[in-house]
Amino acid sequence: MVEILETVSRWAIPALLLTIPVYACFRGVPVYETFVEGAEEGFQTAVRIIPYLVGMFVAIGIFRASGAMALVSGMMQPLMSGLGVPAEVLPMAVMRPLSGSAALGLATELINHYGPDSFIGRLASTMQGSTDTTFFILTIYFGSVGVRQVRYALTVGLLADVTSLIASVYICNQLFR
Amino acid sequence: MLNAIWLGMILLGIAVAAMNGRIEVVTEATLSSARQAVEVCFELVGIMAFWLGLLKIAEKAGLVQFLAKLVRPFMVWLFPSIPADHPAMGAMIMNITANILGLGNAATPFGLKAMQELQVLNRHSEEASDAMCTFLALNTSCLTLLPATIIGVRAAAGSIAPTQIVGTTIFATACSMMVAIIADYIFRQLHRFIRSGR
């Protein structure tokens, strides 16, 4: 099963690159011109998200570097350990919705320190793989179209993150303890 | 809420740094984060251009419409406010497919394209529409079949079974996706109720 998935993932891009233009060519689409036409939008979209991303990155950067992040995750610890979340992975869990690269860094540290096949290592891997960086997605997706009021989208995203954290702890306890 | 969180992170950060007597950290973090944000955007440019170019070819050849037709019942159920043959559907489907396959890099351009199409249908352009919130919920919690990055990290760390966490990951991500869809539905009804009461 896993091998199949891995092969699919490895072949996905080459296969798309092969089938889409070839099929389009058969249908009489001018492939190169069409490609360029679509690609033009890419630059504008990327530039449009800069203000939103700067705002979000700066706030997260200050929050992390000042030690406020560590303070907050320390305060959350009693609550989280009640849910069975080990103290070691809590900083990573708190970081996950905020910054993808920072969370991956923390996960890598945990995996290297405790070993990839330890309980902590497997739990950190599961948590890292099962959630996405909610704040980043929210910022760039809404930013790219100029939406400033996000309504309940953030709440739902964070609820999903918490669910994924609890589900990871539960399933890892069932399978890897 | 975003306002409060943003301000809160900055204020709390400055307060903690000041108490620790390391206020200069704030300056450093601010400047380096601002630079990082722009770097991330420019890294996106090439990937965006490539995928949107390919998407355009797929659209003109009718492939996206074909895919959209296949999953139409599911999408119509999730996005009742979007016409079934609207281009937003195609882009959202491509985004979700890329997410499921764990192709993180490919998912973003499709997602941004989908947002642009959803914005066309949005009546209040500065406020997120119902469909945008649903799409975000689906996206941030999306079912992932192959967490490729973390498998790489595990393999590099010398794991005897780097892919052993695939099953647990699918379980966790399925749970969070279900919660996201349900929570989105409840919030949508709640907002509609509050609005109609005004």
Short mmCIF file of N, CA, C and O in Angstrom, two decimals, chain B residues 21-148:
data_model
loop_
_atom_site.label_atom_id
_atom_site.label_comp_id
_atom_site.label_asym_id
_atom_site.label_seq_id
_atom_site.Cartn_x
_atom_site.Cartn_y
_atom_site.Cartn_z
N GLY B 21 14.91 41.03 29.71
CA GLY B 21 16.03 41.93 29.45
C GLY B 21 16.70 41.69 28.11
O GLY B 21 17.89 41.92 27.95
N ARG B 22 15.92 41.18 27.15
CA ARG B 22 16.50 40.90 25.82
C ARG B 22 15.67 41.59 24.74
O ARG B 22 15.27 40.97 23.76
N ILE B 23 15.42 42.86 24.93
CA ILE B 23 14.51 43.55 24.02
C ILE B 23 15.06 43.60 22.59
O ILE B 23 14.30 43.65 21.62
N GLU B 24 16.38 43.52 22.44
CA GLU B 24 16.96 43.58 21.09
C GLU B 24 16.54 42.40 20.22
O GLU B 24 16.55 42.49 18.99
N VAL B 25 16.13 41.33 20.86
CA VAL B 25 15.65 40.16 20.11
C VAL B 25 14.46 40.52 19.23
O VAL B 25 14.31 40.03 18.11
N VAL B 26 13.62 41.42 19.74
CA VAL B 26 12.42 41.83 19.00
C VAL B 26 12.81 42.48 17.67
O VAL B 26 12.24 42.17 16.62
N THR B 27 13.79 43.36 17.74
CA THR B 27 14.24 44.04 16.52
C THR B 27 14.77 43.04 15.50
O THR B 27 14.38 43.04 14.34
N GLU B 28 15.64 42.17 15.99
CA GLU B 28 16.21 41.15 15.10
C GLU B 28 15.12 40.31 14.44
O GLU B 28 15.10 40.12 13.23
N ALA B 29 14.20 39.82 15.29
CA ALA B 29 13.15 38.92 14.79
C ALA B 29 12.27 39.65 13.78
O ALA B 29 11.88 39.08 12.76
N THR B 30 11.97 40.92 14.05
CA THR B 30 11.12 41.69 13.15
C THR B 30 11.75 41.80 11.77
O THR B 30 11.12 41.49 10.75
N LEU B 31 13.00 42.23 11.75
CA LEU B 31 13.64 42.46 10.46
C LEU B 31 13.86 41.15 9.70
O LEU B 31 13.61 41.08 8.50
N SER B 32 14.30 40.12 10.41
CA SER B 32 14.55 38.88 9.69
C SER B 32 13.25 38.22 9.22
O SER B 32 13.20 37.62 8.15
N SER B 33 12.18 38.36 10.00
CA SER B 33 10.90 37.77 9.58
C SER B 33 10.35 38.48 8.35
O SER B 33 9.79 37.85 7.45
N ALA B 34 10.50 39.80 8.33
CA ALA B 34 10.00 40.56 7.19
C ALA B 34 10.72 40.13 5.91
O ALA B 34 10.11 39.95 4.86
N ARG B 35 12.04 39.93 6.05
CA ARG B 35 12.80 39.50 4.88
C ARG B 35 12.37 38.10 4.46
O ARG B 35 12.17 37.81 3.27
N GLN B 36 12.20 37.24 5.44
CA GLN B 36 11.79 35.86 5.17
C GLN B 36 10.47 35.78 4.42
O GLN B 36 10.29 34.96 3.52
N ALA B 37 9.53 36.66 4.81
CA ALA B 37 8.21 36.66 4.17
C ALA B 37 8.35 36.91 2.68
O ALA B 37 7.71 36.25 1.85
N VAL B 38 9.19 37.87 2.32
CA VAL B 38 9.37 38.18 0.90
C VAL B 38 10.07 37.02 0.19
O VAL B 38 9.72 36.67 -0.94
N GLU B 39 11.03 36.41 0.89
CA GLU B 39 11.71 35.26 0.28
C GLU B 39 10.73 34.14 -0.05
O GLU B 39 10.79 33.54 -1.11
N VAL B 40 9.82 33.88 0.88
CA VAL B 40 8.82 32.83 0.66
C VAL B 40 7.98 33.16 -0.57
O VAL B 40 7.72 32.30 -1.42
N CYS B 41 7.59 34.43 -0.71
CA CYS B 41 6.79 34.83 -1.86
C CYS B 41 7.54 34.61 -3.16
O CYS B 41 6.98 34.14 -4.14
N PHE B 42 8.81 34.95 -3.16
CA PHE B 42 9.55 34.80 -4.41
C PHE B 42 9.84 33.34 -4.74
O PHE B 42 9.90 32.97 -5.90
N GLU B 43 9.98 32.54 -3.70
CA GLU B 43 10.11 31.10 -3.96
C GLU B 43 8.83 30.58 -4.63
O GLU B 43 8.86 29.65 -5.43
N LEU B 44 7.72 31.20 -4.27
CA LEU B 44 6.43 30.75 -4.81
C LEU B 44 6.27 31.11 -6.28
O LEU B 44 5.54 30.43 -7.00
N VAL B 45 6.92 32.17 -6.71
CA VAL B 45 6.68 32.68 -8.06
C VAL B 45 6.85 31.61 -9.14
O VAL B 45 5.95 31.37 -9.95
N GLY B 46 7.98 30.92 -9.11
CA GLY B 46 8.26 29.93 -10.14
C GLY B 46 7.27 28.77 -10.10
O GLY B 46 6.73 28.35 -11.13
N ILE B 47 7.02 28.28 -8.88
CA ILE B 47 6.10 27.15 -8.73
C ILE B 47 4.70 27.54 -9.19
O ILE B 47 4.03 26.80 -9.90
N MET B 48 4.30 28.75 -8.78
CA MET B 48 2.99 29.26 -9.18
C MET B 48 2.86 29.33 -10.69
O MET B 48 1.88 28.89 -11.28
N ALA B 49 3.88 29.92 -11.31
CA ALA B 49 3.84 30.11 -12.75
C ALA B 49 3.74 28.76 -13.45
O ALA B 49 2.92 28.57 -14.36
N PHE B 50 4.54 27.80 -13.00
CA PHE B 50 4.53 26.49 -13.65
C PHE B 50 3.15 25.82 -13.54
O PHE B 50 2.57 25.40 -14.54
N TRP B 51 2.62 25.75 -12.33
CA TRP B 51 1.37 25.01 -12.15
C TRP B 51 0.18 25.71 -12.78
O TRP B 51 -0.71 25.07 -13.30
N LEU B 52 0.17 27.04 -12.71
CA LEU B 52 -0.95 27.75 -13.33
C LEU B 52 -0.89 27.64 -14.84
O LEU B 52 -1.91 27.58 -15.51
N GLY B 53 0.34 27.57 -15.38
CA GLY B 53 0.50 27.35 -16.81
C GLY B 53 -0.06 26.00 -17.22
O GLY B 53 -0.83 25.87 -18.19
N LEU B 54 0.29 24.98 -16.45
CA LEU B 54 -0.18 23.63 -16.75
C LEU B 54 -1.70 23.53 -16.57
O LEU B 54 -2.39 22.88 -17.35
N LEU B 55 -2.19 24.22 -15.54
CA LEU B 55 -3.63 24.21 -15.28
C LEU B 55 -4.40 24.82 -16.45
O LEU B 55 -5.46 24.33 -16.85
N LYS B 56 -3.83 25.88 -17.01
CA LYS B 56 -4.48 26.53 -18.15
C LYS B 56 -4.59 25.58 -19.34
O LYS B 56 -5.62 25.51 -20.00
N ILE B 57 -3.52 24.83 -19.58
CA ILE B 57 -3.55 23.85 -20.68
C ILE B 57 -4.64 22.81 -20.41
O ILE B 57 -5.45 22.49 -21.27
N ALA B 58 -4.67 22.32 -19.16
CA ALA B 58 -5.65 21.30 -18.78
C ALA B 58 -7.08 21.83 -18.93
O ALA B 58 -7.98 21.11 -19.34
N GLU B 59 -7.26 23.11 -18.61
CA GLU B 59 -8.58 23.71 -18.74
C GLU B 59 -9.01 23.78 -20.20
O GLU B 59 -10.11 23.41 -20.56
N LYS B 60 -8.10 24.29 -21.03
CA LYS B 60 -8.43 24.47 -22.44
C LYS B 60 -8.68 23.14 -23.13
O LYS B 60 -9.45 23.06 -24.10
N ALA B 61 -8.01 22.08 -22.65
CA ALA B 61 -8.20 20.77 -23.26
C ALA B 61 -9.44 20.07 -22.72
O ALA B 61 -9.80 18.99 -23.20
N GLY B 62 -10.07 20.67 -21.71
CA GLY B 62 -11.29 20.08 -21.16
C GLY B 62 -11.06 19.05 -20.08
O GLY B 62 -12.00 18.39 -19.65
N LEU B 63 -9.80 18.91 -19.62
CA LEU B 63 -9.50 17.88 -18.62
C LEU B 63 -10.04 18.23 -17.24
O LEU B 63 -10.54 17.38 -16.51
N VAL B 64 -9.94 19.52 -16.90
CA VAL B 64 -10.41 19.94 -15.58
C VAL B 64 -11.92 19.74 -15.48
O VAL B 64 -12.43 19.26 -14.47
N GLN B 65 -12.61 20.09 -16.55
CA GLN B 65 -14.07 19.94 -16.57
C GLN B 65 -14.46 18.47 -16.41
O GLN B 65 -15.45 18.16 -15.75
N PHE B 66 -13.65 17.60 -17.02
CA PHE B 66 -13.91 16.17 -16.91
C PHE B 66 -13.78 15.69 -15.46
O PHE B 66 -14.65 15.02 -14.93
N LEU B 67 -12.67 16.11 -14.84
CA LEU B 67 -12.43 15.76 -13.43
C LEU B 67 -13.53 16.32 -12.55
O LEU B 67 -14.03 15.66 -11.63
N ALA B 68 -13.93 17.55 -12.86
CA ALA B 68 -14.97 18.21 -12.06
C ALA B 68 -16.28 17.44 -12.12
O ALA B 68 -17.00 17.32 -11.14
N LYS B 69 -16.57 16.91 -13.30
CA LYS B 69 -17.82 16.17 -13.48
C LYS B 69 -17.83 14.90 -12.62
O LYS B 69 -18.84 14.52 -12.07
N LEU B 70 -16.63 14.28 -12.51
CA LEU B 70 -16.52 13.04 -11.73
C LEU B 70 -16.87 13.25 -10.26
O LEU B 70 -17.54 12.42 -9.66
N VAL B 71 -16.38 14.33 -9.67
CA VAL B 71 -16.59 14.53 -8.24
C VAL B 71 -17.68 15.55 -7.95
O VAL B 71 -17.80 16.05 -6.84
N ARG B 72 -18.48 15.86 -8.98
CA ARG B 72 -19.49 16.90 -8.84
C ARG B 72 -20.43 16.72 -7.64
O ARG B 72 -20.61 17.66 -6.87
N PRO B 73 -20.99 15.51 -7.43
CA PRO B 73 -21.94 15.38 -6.31
C PRO B 73 -21.32 15.78 -4.98
O PRO B 73 -21.92 16.51 -4.19
N PHE B 74 -20.10 15.33 -4.75
CA PHE B 74 -19.39 15.65 -3.52
C PHE B 74 -19.16 17.15 -3.38
O PHE B 74 -19.41 17.75 -2.33
N MET B 75 -18.72 17.78 -4.47
CA MET B 75 -18.41 19.21 -4.43
C MET B 75 -19.67 20.06 -4.29
O MET B 75 -19.68 21.06 -3.59
N VAL B 76 -20.73 19.65 -4.94
CA VAL B 76 -21.98 20.41 -4.86
C VAL B 76 -22.54 20.35 -3.44
O VAL B 76 -23.06 21.32 -2.91
N TRP B 77 -22.34 19.18 -2.81
CA TRP B 77 -22.78 19.01 -1.43
C TRP B 77 -21.97 19.91 -0.49
O TRP B 77 -22.50 20.55 0.41
N LEU B 78 -20.65 19.97 -0.74
CA LEU B 78 -19.79 20.78 0.13
C LEU B 78 -19.93 22.28 -0.14
O LEU B 78 -19.81 23.10 0.76
N PHE B 79 -20.15 22.63 -1.39
CA PHE B 79 -20.19 24.04 -1.77
C PHE B 79 -21.51 24.39 -2.44
O PHE B 79 -21.56 24.63 -3.65
N PRO B 80 -22.59 24.44 -1.66
CA PRO B 80 -23.91 24.67 -2.27
C PRO B 80 -24.03 26.05 -2.95
O PRO B 80 -24.85 26.20 -3.84
N SER B 81 -23.19 27.00 -2.57
CA SER B 81 -23.33 28.34 -3.14
C SER B 81 -22.58 28.52 -4.45
O SER B 81 -22.66 29.57 -5.08
N ILE B 82 -21.83 27.48 -4.88
CA ILE B 82 -21.04 27.61 -6.12
C ILE B 82 -21.71 26.80 -7.24
O ILE B 82 -21.97 25.62 -7.06
N PRO B 83 -21.97 27.43 -8.38
CA PRO B 83 -22.54 26.68 -9.51
C PRO B 83 -21.63 25.51 -9.90
O PRO B 83 -20.40 25.67 -9.91
N ALA B 84 -22.22 24.37 -10.21
CA ALA B 84 -21.44 23.14 -10.42
C ALA B 84 -20.43 23.25 -11.56
O ALA B 84 -19.41 22.58 -11.56
N ASP B 85 -20.71 24.12 -12.53
CA ASP B 85 -19.79 24.20 -13.67
C ASP B 85 -18.89 25.43 -13.60
O ASP B 85 -18.27 25.80 -14.59
N HIS B 86 -18.82 26.06 -12.44
CA HIS B 86 -17.97 27.25 -12.29
C HIS B 86 -16.49 26.85 -12.26
O HIS B 86 -16.14 25.79 -11.73
N PRO B 87 -15.60 27.68 -12.83
CA PRO B 87 -14.17 27.37 -12.83
C PRO B 87 -13.58 27.17 -11.43
O PRO B 87 -12.59 26.46 -11.26
N ALA B 88 -14.21 27.77 -10.42
CA ALA B 88 -13.72 27.60 -9.04
C ALA B 88 -13.71 26.13 -8.65
O ALA B 88 -12.80 25.67 -7.96
N MET B 89 -14.71 25.38 -9.10
CA MET B 89 -14.81 23.96 -8.77
C MET B 89 -13.57 23.22 -9.27
O MET B 89 -12.97 22.44 -8.54
N GLY B 90 -13.20 23.47 -10.52
CA GLY B 90 -12.05 22.79 -11.11
C GLY B 90 -10.78 23.05 -10.32
O GLY B 90 -10.04 22.12 -9.98
N ALA B 91 -10.54 24.32 -9.99
CA ALA B 91 -9.33 24.68 -9.26
C ALA B 91 -9.33 24.07 -7.86
O ALA B 91 -8.30 23.59 -7.38
N MET B 92 -10.50 24.06 -7.22
CA MET B 92 -10.57 23.48 -5.88
C MET B 92 -10.29 21.98 -5.92
O MET B 92 -9.60 21.44 -5.06
N ILE B 93 -10.83 21.32 -6.96
CA ILE B 93 -10.61 19.88 -7.10
C ILE B 93 -9.12 19.58 -7.30
O ILE B 93 -8.56 18.68 -6.67
N MET B 94 -8.48 20.38 -8.15
CA MET B 94 -7.05 20.18 -8.38
C MET B 94 -6.27 20.39 -7.08
O MET B 94 -5.32 19.66 -6.78
N ASN B 95 -6.67 21.40 -6.30
CA ASN B 95 -5.99 21.69 -5.04
C ASN B 95 -6.13 20.52 -4.07
O ASN B 95 -5.16 20.08 -3.45
N ILE B 96 -7.35 20.01 -3.94
CA ILE B 96 -7.60 18.92 -3.00
C ILE B 96 -6.84 17.66 -3.43
O ILE B 96 -6.23 16.97 -2.61
N THR B 97 -6.85 17.40 -4.75
CA THR B 97 -6.13 16.24 -5.26
C THR B 97 -4.64 16.33 -4.94
O THR B 97 -4.02 15.37 -4.47
N ALA B 98 -4.06 17.52 -5.16
CA ALA B 98 -2.64 17.71 -4.88
C ALA B 98 -2.34 17.52 -3.40
O ALA B 98 -1.34 16.93 -3.02
N ASN B 99 -3.24 18.00 -2.55
CA ASN B 99 -3.08 17.83 -1.11
C ASN B 99 -3.11 16.37 -0.71
O ASN B 99 -2.30 15.91 0.08
N ILE B 100 -4.07 15.64 -1.26
CA ILE B 100 -4.22 14.23 -0.91
C ILE B 100 -2.96 13.45 -1.28
O ILE B 100 -2.49 12.60 -0.54
N LEU B 101 -2.39 13.78 -2.44
CA LEU B 101 -1.19 13.07 -2.89
C LEU B 101 0.07 13.55 -2.17
O LEU B 101 1.15 13.02 -2.38
N GLY B 102 -0.09 14.57 -1.30
CA GLY B 102 1.07 15.06 -0.57
C GLY B 102 2.00 15.93 -1.40
O GLY B 102 3.14 16.13 -1.04
N LEU B 103 1.48 16.46 -2.50
CA LEU B 103 2.28 17.35 -3.35
C LEU B 103 2.10 18.79 -2.87
O LEU B 103 1.48 19.61 -3.54
N GLY B 104 2.63 19.09 -1.70
CA GLY B 104 2.42 20.40 -1.08
C GLY B 104 2.66 21.57 -2.02
O GLY B 104 1.87 22.51 -2.08
N ASN B 105 3.75 21.49 -2.77
CA ASN B 105 4.12 22.59 -3.65
C ASN B 105 3.11 22.86 -4.75
O ASN B 105 2.93 23.99 -5.18
N ALA B 106 2.46 21.80 -5.21
CA ALA B 106 1.52 21.96 -6.30
C ALA B 106 0.18 22.44 -5.79
O ALA B 106 -0.58 23.08 -6.51
N ALA B 107 -0.11 22.15 -4.52
CA ALA B 107 -1.43 22.48 -3.99
C ALA B 107 -1.64 23.99 -3.90
O ALA B 107 -2.73 24.48 -4.19
N THR B 108 -0.61 24.72 -3.50
CA THR B 108 -0.76 26.16 -3.27
C THR B 108 -1.23 26.94 -4.50
O THR B 108 -2.20 27.70 -4.41
N PRO B 109 -0.57 26.78 -5.66
CA PRO B 109 -1.05 27.54 -6.82
C PRO B 109 -2.51 27.26 -7.16
O PRO B 109 -3.27 28.19 -7.46
N PHE B 110 -2.92 26.00 -7.10
CA PHE B 110 -4.32 25.66 -7.39
C PHE B 110 -5.23 26.30 -6.35
O PHE B 110 -6.31 26.79 -6.69
N GLY B 111 -4.77 26.30 -5.11
CA GLY B 111 -5.57 26.88 -4.04
C GLY B 111 -5.76 28.38 -4.25
O GLY B 111 -6.87 28.90 -4.09
N LEU B 112 -4.69 29.06 -4.64
CA LEU B 112 -4.78 30.51 -4.85
C LEU B 112 -5.66 30.81 -6.06
O LEU B 112 -6.44 31.77 -6.06
N LYS B 113 -5.53 29.98 -7.07
CA LYS B 113 -6.39 30.13 -8.25
C LYS B 113 -7.87 29.96 -7.85
O LYS B 113 -8.73 30.73 -8.27
N ALA B 114 -8.11 28.95 -7.03
CA ALA B 114 -9.48 28.70 -6.58
C ALA B 114 -10.02 29.90 -5.81
O ALA B 114 -11.18 30.30 -5.98
N MET B 115 -9.18 30.49 -4.96
CA MET B 115 -9.61 31.66 -4.20
C MET B 115 -10.00 32.79 -5.13
O MET B 115 -10.99 33.50 -4.90
N GLN B 116 -9.22 32.99 -6.19
CA GLN B 116 -9.55 34.07 -7.14
C GLN B 116 -10.89 33.83 -7.79
O GLN B 116 -11.68 34.76 -7.96
N GLU B 117 -11.15 32.58 -8.13
CA GLU B 117 -12.44 32.26 -8.75
C GLU B 117 -13.57 32.44 -7.74
O GLU B 117 -14.66 32.90 -8.09
N LEU B 118 -13.31 32.06 -6.49
CA LEU B 118 -14.34 32.21 -5.46
C LEU B 118 -14.61 33.70 -5.18
O LEU B 118 -15.73 34.09 -4.88
N GLN B 119 -13.57 34.49 -5.31
CA GLN B 119 -13.71 35.93 -5.06
C GLN B 119 -14.63 36.57 -6.10
O GLN B 119 -15.33 37.54 -5.80
N VAL B 120 -14.61 36.02 -7.33
CA VAL B 120 -15.49 36.54 -8.38
C VAL B 120 -16.96 36.42 -7.94
O VAL B 120 -17.78 37.30 -8.23
N LEU B 121 -17.26 35.34 -7.21
CA LEU B 121 -18.64 35.10 -6.78
C LEU B 121 -18.96 35.75 -5.44
O LEU B 121 -20.10 35.72 -4.98
N ASN B 122 -17.93 36.32 -4.80
CA ASN B 122 -18.11 36.87 -3.47
C ASN B 122 -18.74 38.26 -3.54
O ASN B 122 -18.27 39.12 -4.27
N ARG B 123 -19.81 38.47 -2.77
CA ARG B 123 -20.49 39.76 -2.86
C ARG B 123 -19.84 40.85 -2.01
O ARG B 123 -19.96 42.03 -2.28
N HIS B 124 -19.16 40.45 -0.93
CA HIS B 124 -18.44 41.44 -0.11
C HIS B 124 -16.96 41.13 -0.25
O HIS B 124 -16.45 40.23 0.41
N SER B 125 -16.28 41.91 -1.09
CA SER B 125 -14.93 41.48 -1.51
C SER B 125 -13.90 41.52 -0.38
O SER B 125 -12.85 40.92 -0.49
N GLU B 126 -14.17 42.23 0.72
CA GLU B 126 -13.17 42.26 1.80
C GLU B 126 -13.46 41.21 2.87
O GLU B 126 -12.70 41.05 3.80
N GLU B 127 -14.60 40.54 2.70
CA GLU B 127 -15.01 39.56 3.70
C GLU B 127 -15.06 38.17 3.08
O GLU B 127 -15.52 38.03 1.95
N ALA B 128 -14.61 37.18 3.81
CA ALA B 128 -14.60 35.82 3.28
C ALA B 128 -16.04 35.32 3.06
O ALA B 128 -16.90 35.54 3.90
N SER B 129 -16.29 34.68 1.93
CA SER B 129 -17.61 34.11 1.69
C SER B 129 -17.72 32.74 2.35
O SER B 129 -16.72 32.18 2.79
N ASP B 130 -18.94 32.21 2.42
CA ASP B 130 -19.15 30.88 3.00
C ASP B 130 -18.28 29.84 2.31
O ASP B 130 -17.62 29.02 2.96
N ALA B 131 -18.29 29.89 0.98
CA ALA B 131 -17.54 28.89 0.22
C ALA B 131 -16.05 28.99 0.51
O ALA B 131 -15.35 27.98 0.61
N MET B 132 -15.55 30.23 0.67
CA MET B 132 -14.13 30.41 0.99
C MET B 132 -13.78 29.78 2.33
O MET B 132 -12.75 29.14 2.47
N CYS B 133 -14.66 29.95 3.31
CA CYS B 133 -14.41 29.38 4.63
C CYS B 133 -14.40 27.86 4.56
O CYS B 133 -13.53 27.20 5.14
N THR B 134 -15.35 27.29 3.81
CA THR B 134 -15.40 25.84 3.66
C THR B 134 -14.13 25.34 2.98
O THR B 134 -13.52 24.35 3.40
N PHE B 135 -13.74 26.04 1.94
CA PHE B 135 -12.54 25.63 1.20
C PHE B 135 -11.30 25.69 2.10
O PHE B 135 -10.48 24.77 2.09
N LEU B 136 -11.21 26.75 2.90
CA LEU B 136 -10.08 26.88 3.83
C LEU B 136 -10.09 25.73 4.84
O LEU B 136 -9.04 25.15 5.13
N ALA B 137 -11.28 25.43 5.35
CA ALA B 137 -11.39 24.36 6.35
C ALA B 137 -10.91 23.05 5.76
O ALA B 137 -10.13 22.31 6.36
N LEU B 138 -11.34 22.78 4.54
CA LEU B 138 -10.97 21.56 3.86
C LEU B 138 -9.46 21.54 3.59
O LEU B 138 -8.80 20.52 3.73
N ASN B 139 -8.95 22.68 3.23
CA ASN B 139 -7.55 22.78 2.85
C ASN B 139 -6.60 22.62 4.03
O ASN B 139 -5.62 21.90 3.95
N THR B 140 -6.89 23.32 5.15
CA THR B 140 -5.96 23.27 6.27
C THR B 140 -5.99 21.91 6.96
O THR B 140 -5.07 21.56 7.69
N SER B 141 -7.06 21.15 6.73
CA SER B 141 -7.16 19.87 7.43
C SER B 141 -7.08 18.71 6.46
O SER B 141 -7.36 17.59 6.81
N CYS B 142 -6.71 19.00 5.22
CA CYS B 142 -6.94 18.03 4.16
C CYS B 142 -6.31 16.67 4.38
O CYS B 142 -5.19 16.54 4.85
N LEU B 143 -7.08 15.67 4.03
CA LEU B 143 -6.64 14.29 4.03
C LEU B 143 -5.32 14.18 3.26
O LEU B 143 -5.23 14.59 2.11
N THR B 144 -4.31 13.62 3.92
CA THR B 144 -3.03 13.44 3.25
C THR B 144 -2.72 11.95 3.22
O THR B 144 -2.72 11.30 4.26
N LEU B 145 -2.50 11.41 2.04
CA LEU B 145 -2.20 9.98 1.97
C LEU B 145 -0.71 9.70 2.15
O LEU B 145 -0.34 8.66 2.65
N LEU B 146 0.12 10.63 1.73
CA LEU B 146 1.54 10.38 1.84
C LEU B 146 2.30 11.60 2.36
O LEU B 146 2.58 12.52 1.61
N PRO B 147 2.61 11.61 3.66
CA PRO B 147 3.36 12.73 4.21
C PRO B 147 4.83 12.62 3.81
O PRO B 147 5.67 12.14 4.58
N ALA B 148 5.14 13.06 2.61
CA ALA B 148 6.45 12.79 2.00
C ALA B 148 7.61 13.42 2.78
O ALA B 148 8.65 12.77 2.97
#
